[in-house]
PDB file of C-alpha atoms in Angstrom:
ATOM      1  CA  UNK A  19      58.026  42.928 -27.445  1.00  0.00           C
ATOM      2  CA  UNK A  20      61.169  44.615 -28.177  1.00  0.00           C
ATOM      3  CA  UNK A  21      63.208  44.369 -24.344  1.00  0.00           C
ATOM      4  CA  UNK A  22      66.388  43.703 -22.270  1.00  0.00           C
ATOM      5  CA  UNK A  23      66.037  40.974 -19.621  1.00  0.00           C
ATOM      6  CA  UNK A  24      68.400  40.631 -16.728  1.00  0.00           C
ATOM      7  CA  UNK A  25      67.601  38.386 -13.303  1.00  0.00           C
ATOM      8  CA  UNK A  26      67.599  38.569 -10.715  1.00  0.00           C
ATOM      9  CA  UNK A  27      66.181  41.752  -9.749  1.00  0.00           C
ATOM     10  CA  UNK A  28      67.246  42.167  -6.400  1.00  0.00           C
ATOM     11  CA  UNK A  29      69.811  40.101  -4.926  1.00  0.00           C
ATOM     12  CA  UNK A  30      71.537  39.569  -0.939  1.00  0.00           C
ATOM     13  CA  UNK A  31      74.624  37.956  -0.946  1.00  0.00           C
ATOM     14  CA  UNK A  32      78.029  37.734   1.093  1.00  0.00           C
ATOM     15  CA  UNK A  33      80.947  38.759   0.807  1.00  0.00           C
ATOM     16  CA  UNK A  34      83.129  36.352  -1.466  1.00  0.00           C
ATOM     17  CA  UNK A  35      80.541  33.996  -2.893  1.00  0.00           C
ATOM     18  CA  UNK A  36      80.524  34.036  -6.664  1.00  0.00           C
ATOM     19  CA  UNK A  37      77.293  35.095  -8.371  1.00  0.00           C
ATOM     20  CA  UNK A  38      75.604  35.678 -11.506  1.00  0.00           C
ATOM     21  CA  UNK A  39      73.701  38.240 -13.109  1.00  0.00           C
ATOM     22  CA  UNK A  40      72.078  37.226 -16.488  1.00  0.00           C
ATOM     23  CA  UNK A  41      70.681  39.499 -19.082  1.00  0.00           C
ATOM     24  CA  UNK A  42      69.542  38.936 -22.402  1.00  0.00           C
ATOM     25  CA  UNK A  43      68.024  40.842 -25.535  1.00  0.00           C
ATOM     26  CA  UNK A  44      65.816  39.758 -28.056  1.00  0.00           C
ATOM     27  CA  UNK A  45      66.611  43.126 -30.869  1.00  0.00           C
ATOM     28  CA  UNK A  46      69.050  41.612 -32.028  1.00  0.00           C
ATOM     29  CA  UNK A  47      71.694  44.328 -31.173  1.00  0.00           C
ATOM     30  CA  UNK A  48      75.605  44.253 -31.723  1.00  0.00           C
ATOM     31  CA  UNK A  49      76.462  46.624 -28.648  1.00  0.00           C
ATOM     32  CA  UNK A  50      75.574  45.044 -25.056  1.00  0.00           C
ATOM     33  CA  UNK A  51      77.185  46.836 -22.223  1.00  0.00           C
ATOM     34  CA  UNK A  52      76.791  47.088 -18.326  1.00  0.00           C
ATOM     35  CA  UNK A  53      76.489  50.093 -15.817  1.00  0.00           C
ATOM     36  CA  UNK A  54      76.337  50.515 -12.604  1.00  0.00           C
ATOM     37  CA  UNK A  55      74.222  53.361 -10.418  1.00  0.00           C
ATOM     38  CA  UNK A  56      75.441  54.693  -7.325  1.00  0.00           C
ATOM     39  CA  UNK A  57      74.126  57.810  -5.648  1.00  0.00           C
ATOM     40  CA  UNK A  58      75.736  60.694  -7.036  1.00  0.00           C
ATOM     41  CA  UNK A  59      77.405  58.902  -9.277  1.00  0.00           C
ATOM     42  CA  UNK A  60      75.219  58.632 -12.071  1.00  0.00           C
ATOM     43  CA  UNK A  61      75.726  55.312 -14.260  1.00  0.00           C
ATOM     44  CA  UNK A  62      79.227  54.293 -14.923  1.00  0.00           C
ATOM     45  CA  UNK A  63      80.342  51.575 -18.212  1.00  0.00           C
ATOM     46  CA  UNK A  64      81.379  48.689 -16.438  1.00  0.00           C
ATOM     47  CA  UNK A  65      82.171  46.437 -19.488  1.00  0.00           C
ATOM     48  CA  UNK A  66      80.896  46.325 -23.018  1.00  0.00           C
ATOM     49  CA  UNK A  67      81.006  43.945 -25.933  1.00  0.00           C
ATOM     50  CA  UNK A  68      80.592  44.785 -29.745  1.00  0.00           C
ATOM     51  CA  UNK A  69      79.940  41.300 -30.699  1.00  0.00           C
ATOM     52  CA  UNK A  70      80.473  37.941 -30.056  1.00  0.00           C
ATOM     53  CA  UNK A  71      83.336  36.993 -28.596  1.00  0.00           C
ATOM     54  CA  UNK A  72      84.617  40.697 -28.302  1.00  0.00           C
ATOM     55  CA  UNK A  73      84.529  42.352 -24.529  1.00  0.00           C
ATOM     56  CA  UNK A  74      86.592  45.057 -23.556  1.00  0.00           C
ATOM     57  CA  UNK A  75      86.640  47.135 -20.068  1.00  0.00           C
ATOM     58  CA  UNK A  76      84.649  50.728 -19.424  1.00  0.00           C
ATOM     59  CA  UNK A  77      85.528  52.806 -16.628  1.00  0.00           C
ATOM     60  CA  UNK A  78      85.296  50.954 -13.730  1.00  0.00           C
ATOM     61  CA  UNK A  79      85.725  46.875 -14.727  1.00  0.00           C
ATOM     62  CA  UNK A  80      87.775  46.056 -10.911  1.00  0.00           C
ATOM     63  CA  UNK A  81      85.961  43.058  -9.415  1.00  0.00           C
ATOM     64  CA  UNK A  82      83.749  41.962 -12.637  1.00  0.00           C
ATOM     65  CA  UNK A  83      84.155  39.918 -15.805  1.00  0.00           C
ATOM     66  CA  UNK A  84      81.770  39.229 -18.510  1.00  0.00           C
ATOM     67  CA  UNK A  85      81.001  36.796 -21.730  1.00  0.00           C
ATOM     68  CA  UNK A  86      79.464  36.887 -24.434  1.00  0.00           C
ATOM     69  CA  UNK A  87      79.066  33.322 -26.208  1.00  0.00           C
ATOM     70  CA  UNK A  88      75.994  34.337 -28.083  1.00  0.00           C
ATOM     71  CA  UNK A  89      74.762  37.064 -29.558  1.00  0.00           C
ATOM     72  CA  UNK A  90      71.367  37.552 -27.224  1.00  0.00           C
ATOM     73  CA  UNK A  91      72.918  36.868 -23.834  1.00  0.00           C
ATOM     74  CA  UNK A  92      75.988  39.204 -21.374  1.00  0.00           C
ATOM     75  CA  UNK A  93      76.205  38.047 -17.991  1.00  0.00           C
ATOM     76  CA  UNK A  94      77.881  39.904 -15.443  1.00  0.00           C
ATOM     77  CA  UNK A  95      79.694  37.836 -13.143  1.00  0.00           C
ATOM     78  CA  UNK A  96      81.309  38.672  -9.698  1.00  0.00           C
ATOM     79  CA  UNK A  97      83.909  36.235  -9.116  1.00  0.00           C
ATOM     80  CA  UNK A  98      84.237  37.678  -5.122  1.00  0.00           C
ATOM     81  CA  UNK A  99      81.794  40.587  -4.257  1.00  0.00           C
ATOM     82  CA  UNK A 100      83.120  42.760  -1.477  1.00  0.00           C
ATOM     83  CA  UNK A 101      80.750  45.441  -0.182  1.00  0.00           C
ATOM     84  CA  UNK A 102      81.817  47.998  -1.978  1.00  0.00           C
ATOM     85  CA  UNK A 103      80.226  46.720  -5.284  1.00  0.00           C
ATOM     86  CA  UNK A 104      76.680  47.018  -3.900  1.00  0.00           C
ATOM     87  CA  UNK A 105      74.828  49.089  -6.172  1.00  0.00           C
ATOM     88  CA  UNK A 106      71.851  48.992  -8.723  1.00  0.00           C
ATOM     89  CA  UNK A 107      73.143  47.400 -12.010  1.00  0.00           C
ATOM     90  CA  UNK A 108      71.513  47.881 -15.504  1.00  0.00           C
ATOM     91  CA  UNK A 109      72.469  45.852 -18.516  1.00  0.00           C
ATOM     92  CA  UNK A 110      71.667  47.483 -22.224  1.00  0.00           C
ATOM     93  CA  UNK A 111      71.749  46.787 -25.684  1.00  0.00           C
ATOM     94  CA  UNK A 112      71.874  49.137 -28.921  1.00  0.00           C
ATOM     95  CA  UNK A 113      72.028  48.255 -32.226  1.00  0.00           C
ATOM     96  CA  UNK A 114      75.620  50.174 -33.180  1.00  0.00           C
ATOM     97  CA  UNK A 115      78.021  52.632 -31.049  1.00  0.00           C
ATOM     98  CA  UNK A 116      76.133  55.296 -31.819  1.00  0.00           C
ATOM     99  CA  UNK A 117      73.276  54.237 -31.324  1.00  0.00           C
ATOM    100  CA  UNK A 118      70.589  54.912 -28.292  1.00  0.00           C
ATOM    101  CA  UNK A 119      70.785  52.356 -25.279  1.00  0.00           C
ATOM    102  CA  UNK A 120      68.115  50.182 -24.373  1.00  0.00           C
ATOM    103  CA  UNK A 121      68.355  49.494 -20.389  1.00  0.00           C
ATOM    104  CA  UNK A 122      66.963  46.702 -18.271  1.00  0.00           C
ATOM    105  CA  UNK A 123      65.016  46.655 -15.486  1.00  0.00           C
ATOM    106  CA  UNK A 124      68.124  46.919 -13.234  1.00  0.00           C
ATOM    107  CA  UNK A 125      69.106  44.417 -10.407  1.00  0.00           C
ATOM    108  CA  UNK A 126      69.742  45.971  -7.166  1.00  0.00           C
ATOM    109  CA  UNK A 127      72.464  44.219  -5.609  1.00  0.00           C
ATOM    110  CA  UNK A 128      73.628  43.989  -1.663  1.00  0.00           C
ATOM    111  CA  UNK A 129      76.803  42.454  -0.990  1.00  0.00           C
ATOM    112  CA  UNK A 130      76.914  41.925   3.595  1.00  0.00           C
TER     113      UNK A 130
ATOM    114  CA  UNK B  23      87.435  63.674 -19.895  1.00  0.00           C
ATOM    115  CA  UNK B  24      83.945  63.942 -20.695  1.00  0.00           C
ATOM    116  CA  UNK B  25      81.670  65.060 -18.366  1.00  0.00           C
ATOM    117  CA  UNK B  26      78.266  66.267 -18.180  1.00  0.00           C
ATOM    118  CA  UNK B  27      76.280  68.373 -15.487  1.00  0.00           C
ATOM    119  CA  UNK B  28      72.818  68.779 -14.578  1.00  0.00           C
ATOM    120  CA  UNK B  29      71.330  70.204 -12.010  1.00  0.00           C
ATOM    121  CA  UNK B  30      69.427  68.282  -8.649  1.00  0.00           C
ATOM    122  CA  UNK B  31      66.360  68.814  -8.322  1.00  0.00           C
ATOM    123  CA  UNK B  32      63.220  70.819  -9.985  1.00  0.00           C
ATOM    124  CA  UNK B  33      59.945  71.087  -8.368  1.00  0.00           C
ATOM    125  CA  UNK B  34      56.707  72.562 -10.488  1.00  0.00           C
ATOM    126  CA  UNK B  35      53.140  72.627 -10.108  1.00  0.00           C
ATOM    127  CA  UNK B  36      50.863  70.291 -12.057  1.00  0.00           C
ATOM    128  CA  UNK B  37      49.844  72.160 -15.675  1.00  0.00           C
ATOM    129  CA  UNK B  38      53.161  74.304 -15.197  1.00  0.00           C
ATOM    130  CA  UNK B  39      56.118  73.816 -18.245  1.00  0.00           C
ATOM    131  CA  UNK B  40      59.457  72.178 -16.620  1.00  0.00           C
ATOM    132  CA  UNK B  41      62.718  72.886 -18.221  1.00  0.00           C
ATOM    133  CA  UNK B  42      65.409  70.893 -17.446  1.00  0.00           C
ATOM    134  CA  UNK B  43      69.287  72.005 -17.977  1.00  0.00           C
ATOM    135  CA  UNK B  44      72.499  69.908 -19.261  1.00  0.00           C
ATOM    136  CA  UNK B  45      75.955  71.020 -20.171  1.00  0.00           C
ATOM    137  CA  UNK B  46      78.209  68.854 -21.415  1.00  0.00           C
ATOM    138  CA  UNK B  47      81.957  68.883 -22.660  1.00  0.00           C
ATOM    139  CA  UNK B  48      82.528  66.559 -25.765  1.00  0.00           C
ATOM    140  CA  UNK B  49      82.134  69.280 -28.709  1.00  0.00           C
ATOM    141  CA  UNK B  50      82.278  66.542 -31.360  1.00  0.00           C
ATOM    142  CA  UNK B  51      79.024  64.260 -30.213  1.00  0.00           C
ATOM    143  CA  UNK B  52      77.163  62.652 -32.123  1.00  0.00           C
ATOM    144  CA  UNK B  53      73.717  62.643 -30.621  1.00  0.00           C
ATOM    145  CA  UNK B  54      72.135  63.763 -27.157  1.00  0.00           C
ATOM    146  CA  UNK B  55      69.882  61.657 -25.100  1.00  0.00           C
ATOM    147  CA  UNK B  56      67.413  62.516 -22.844  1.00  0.00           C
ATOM    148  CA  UNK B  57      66.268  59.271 -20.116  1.00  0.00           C
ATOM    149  CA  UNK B  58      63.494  58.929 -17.674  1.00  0.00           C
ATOM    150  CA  UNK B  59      63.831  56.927 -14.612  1.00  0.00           C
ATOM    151  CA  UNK B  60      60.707  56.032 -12.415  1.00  0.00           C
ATOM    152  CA  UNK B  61      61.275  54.742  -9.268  1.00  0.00           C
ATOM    153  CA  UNK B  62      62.418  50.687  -9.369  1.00  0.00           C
ATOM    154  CA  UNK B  63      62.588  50.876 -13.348  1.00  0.00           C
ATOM    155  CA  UNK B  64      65.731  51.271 -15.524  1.00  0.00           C
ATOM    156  CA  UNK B  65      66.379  54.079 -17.614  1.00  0.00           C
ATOM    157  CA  UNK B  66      63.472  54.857 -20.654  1.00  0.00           C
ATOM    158  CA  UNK B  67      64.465  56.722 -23.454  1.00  0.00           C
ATOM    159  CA  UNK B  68      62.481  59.934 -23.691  1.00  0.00           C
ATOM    160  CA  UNK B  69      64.024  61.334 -27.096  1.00  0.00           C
ATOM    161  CA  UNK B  70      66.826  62.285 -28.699  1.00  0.00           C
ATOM    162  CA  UNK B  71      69.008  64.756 -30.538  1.00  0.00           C
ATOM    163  CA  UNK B  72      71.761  64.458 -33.841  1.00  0.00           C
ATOM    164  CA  UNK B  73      74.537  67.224 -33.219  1.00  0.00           C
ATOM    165  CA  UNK B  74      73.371  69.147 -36.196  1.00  0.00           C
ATOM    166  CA  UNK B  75      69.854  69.963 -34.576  1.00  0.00           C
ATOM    167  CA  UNK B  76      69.061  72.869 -32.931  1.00  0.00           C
ATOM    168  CA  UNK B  77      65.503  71.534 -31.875  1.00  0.00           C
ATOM    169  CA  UNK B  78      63.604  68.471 -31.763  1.00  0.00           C
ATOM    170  CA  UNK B  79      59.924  67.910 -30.571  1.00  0.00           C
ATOM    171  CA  UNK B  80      57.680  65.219 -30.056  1.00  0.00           C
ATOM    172  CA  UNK B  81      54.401  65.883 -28.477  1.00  0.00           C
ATOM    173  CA  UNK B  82      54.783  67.212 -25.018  1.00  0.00           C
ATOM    174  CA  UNK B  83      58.539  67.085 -25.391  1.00  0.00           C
ATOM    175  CA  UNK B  84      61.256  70.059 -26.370  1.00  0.00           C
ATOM    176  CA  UNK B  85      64.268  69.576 -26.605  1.00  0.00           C
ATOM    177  CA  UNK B  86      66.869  72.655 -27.297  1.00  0.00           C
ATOM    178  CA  UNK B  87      70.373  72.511 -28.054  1.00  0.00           C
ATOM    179  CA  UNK B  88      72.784  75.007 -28.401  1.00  0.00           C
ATOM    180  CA  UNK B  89      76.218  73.585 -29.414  1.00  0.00           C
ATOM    181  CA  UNK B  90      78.153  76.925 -28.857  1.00  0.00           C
ATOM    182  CA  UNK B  91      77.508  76.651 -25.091  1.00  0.00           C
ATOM    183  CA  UNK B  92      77.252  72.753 -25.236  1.00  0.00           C
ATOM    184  CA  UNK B  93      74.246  73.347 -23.218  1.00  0.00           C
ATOM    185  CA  UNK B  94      70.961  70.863 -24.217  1.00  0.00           C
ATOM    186  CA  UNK B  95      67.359  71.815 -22.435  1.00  0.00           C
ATOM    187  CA  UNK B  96      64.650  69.404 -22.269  1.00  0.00           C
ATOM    188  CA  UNK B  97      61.099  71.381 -21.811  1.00  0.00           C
ATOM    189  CA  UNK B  98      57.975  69.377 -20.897  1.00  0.00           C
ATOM    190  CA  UNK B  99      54.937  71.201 -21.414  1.00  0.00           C
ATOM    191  CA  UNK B 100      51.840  70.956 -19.480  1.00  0.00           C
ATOM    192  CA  UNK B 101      53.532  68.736 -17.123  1.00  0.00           C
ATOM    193  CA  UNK B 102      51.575  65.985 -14.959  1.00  0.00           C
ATOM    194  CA  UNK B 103      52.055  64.401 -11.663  1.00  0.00           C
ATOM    195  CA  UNK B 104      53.187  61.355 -13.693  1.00  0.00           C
ATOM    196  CA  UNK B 105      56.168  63.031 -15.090  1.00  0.00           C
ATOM    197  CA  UNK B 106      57.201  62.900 -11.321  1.00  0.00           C
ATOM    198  CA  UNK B 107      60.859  60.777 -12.666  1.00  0.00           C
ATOM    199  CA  UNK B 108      64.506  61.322 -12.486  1.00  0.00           C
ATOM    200  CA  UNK B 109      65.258  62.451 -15.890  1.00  0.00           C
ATOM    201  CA  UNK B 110      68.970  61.819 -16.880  1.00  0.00           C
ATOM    202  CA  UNK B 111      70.952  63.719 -19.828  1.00  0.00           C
ATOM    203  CA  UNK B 112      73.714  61.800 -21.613  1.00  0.00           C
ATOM    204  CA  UNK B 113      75.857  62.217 -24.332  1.00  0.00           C
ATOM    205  CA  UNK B 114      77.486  59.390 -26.830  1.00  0.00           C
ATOM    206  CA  UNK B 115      81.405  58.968 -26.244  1.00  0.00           C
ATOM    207  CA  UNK B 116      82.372  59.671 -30.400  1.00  0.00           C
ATOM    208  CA  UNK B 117      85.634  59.637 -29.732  1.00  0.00           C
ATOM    209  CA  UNK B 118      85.678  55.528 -29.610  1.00  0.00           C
ATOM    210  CA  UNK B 119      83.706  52.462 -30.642  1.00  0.00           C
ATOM    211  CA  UNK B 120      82.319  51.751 -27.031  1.00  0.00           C
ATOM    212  CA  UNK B 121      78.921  52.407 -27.515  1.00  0.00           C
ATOM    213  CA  UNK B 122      79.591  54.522 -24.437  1.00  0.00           C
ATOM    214  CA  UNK B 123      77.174  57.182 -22.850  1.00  0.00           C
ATOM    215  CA  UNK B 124      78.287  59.893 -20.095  1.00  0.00           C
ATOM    216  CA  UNK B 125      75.144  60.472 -18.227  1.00  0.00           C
ATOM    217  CA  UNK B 126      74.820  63.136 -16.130  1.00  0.00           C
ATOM    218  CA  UNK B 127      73.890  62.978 -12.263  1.00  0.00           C
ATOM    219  CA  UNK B 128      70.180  63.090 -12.811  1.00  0.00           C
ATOM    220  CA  UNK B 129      67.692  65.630 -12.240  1.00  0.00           C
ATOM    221  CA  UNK B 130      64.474  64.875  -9.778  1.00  0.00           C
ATOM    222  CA  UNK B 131      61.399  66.361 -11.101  1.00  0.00           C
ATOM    223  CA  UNK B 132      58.885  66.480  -8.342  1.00  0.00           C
ATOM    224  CA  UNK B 133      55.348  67.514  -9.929  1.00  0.00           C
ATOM    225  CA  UNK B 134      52.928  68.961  -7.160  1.00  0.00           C
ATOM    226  CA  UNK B 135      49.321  68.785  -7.882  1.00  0.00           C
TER     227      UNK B 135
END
């Protein structure tokens, strides 16, 4: 089946300890990108990569950095979360720019 | 910038047609999206629209565009309790390679039986 994969899906953390958020697709897409969701908000591009080895910011990158060593797998990473970056994050995929977005499940996290 | 608006919230009885509204700004898009959130998923894709459409269907679905107003409808007919979503309108950043979409705010449908 045809999906987008990211762990975990809810997360508790503190303030200033490093984590991970993994997320992989099996389409084989170009295009992976991250959003965030906050109420009233909408979703907002965090970061997005067009291939391997090519990431470049969206519209609100502060606090996050990303890799993409292979072609199936994005994490987002928070080097030191601060409370302000709780929120419900979605990872997606899509096969060219143009091209529709395929989300995740979403990982809600909480950042004390 | 881009920007796209939707409104709140819709409520409509079960068997009742829902329309719901999206303007957006970018006049050279390249396609429309319509999502569909359920509570604790991510974001389904419902359908879609290419600029050069003025209608698209797909079973139970409508969607309407109307590129002089930048104004894109989505119309679900005969609509059940488990249509009960936030539905989401977004619209693909052509000015760059990005892969970028500007979703709107969302729009609760709440489906009363």
């Amino acid at each position: 089946e045809a999906q987008v994969t990211q762990n975990p899906r809810y997360l508790i953390t503190v303030t200033g300890k490093k984590l991970t958020v993994t997320c992989s697709q099996n389409m084989n897409h170009e295009y992976m990108s991250w959003y965030r969701q906050d109420p009233g908000l909408g979703l907002r591009q965090i970061y997005y990569s067009m291939n391997v080895e090519v990431t470049d910011k969206g519209d609100v990158p502060e606090g996050y950095k990303v890799s993409r060593k292979e072609k199936r797998n994005f994490p987002l990473i928070l080097e030191s979360p601060s409370p302000n970056q709780t929120s419900l994050y979605f990872c997606a995929s899509q096969e060219g720019a143009v091209s529709p977005l395929h989300f995740g499940n979403g990982t809600r996290l909480t950042v004390t | 910038g881009e920007d796209v608006e939707q409104s709140l919230f819709l409520s409509v009885r079960e068997g009742d047609s829902s329309v719901i509204n999206c303007t957006y700004t970018d006049s050279s898009s390249t396609y429309l999206y319509w999502y569909k959130q359920e509570p604790g998923a991510g974001l389904q894709l419902l359908t879609y629209i290419f600029s050069n459409m003025d209608m698209k269907q797909d079973q139970r679905l409508t969607v309407l565009l109307n590129k002089k107003d930048k104004h894109l409808s989505l119309r679900i007919a005969d609509t059940q309790t488990g249509d009960s979503a936030i539905y989401f309108c977004a619209e693909g950043e052509s000015s760059s390679n990005t892969g970028k979409l500007i979703f709107g705010q969302g729009t609760t449908l709440q489906v009363k039986p």
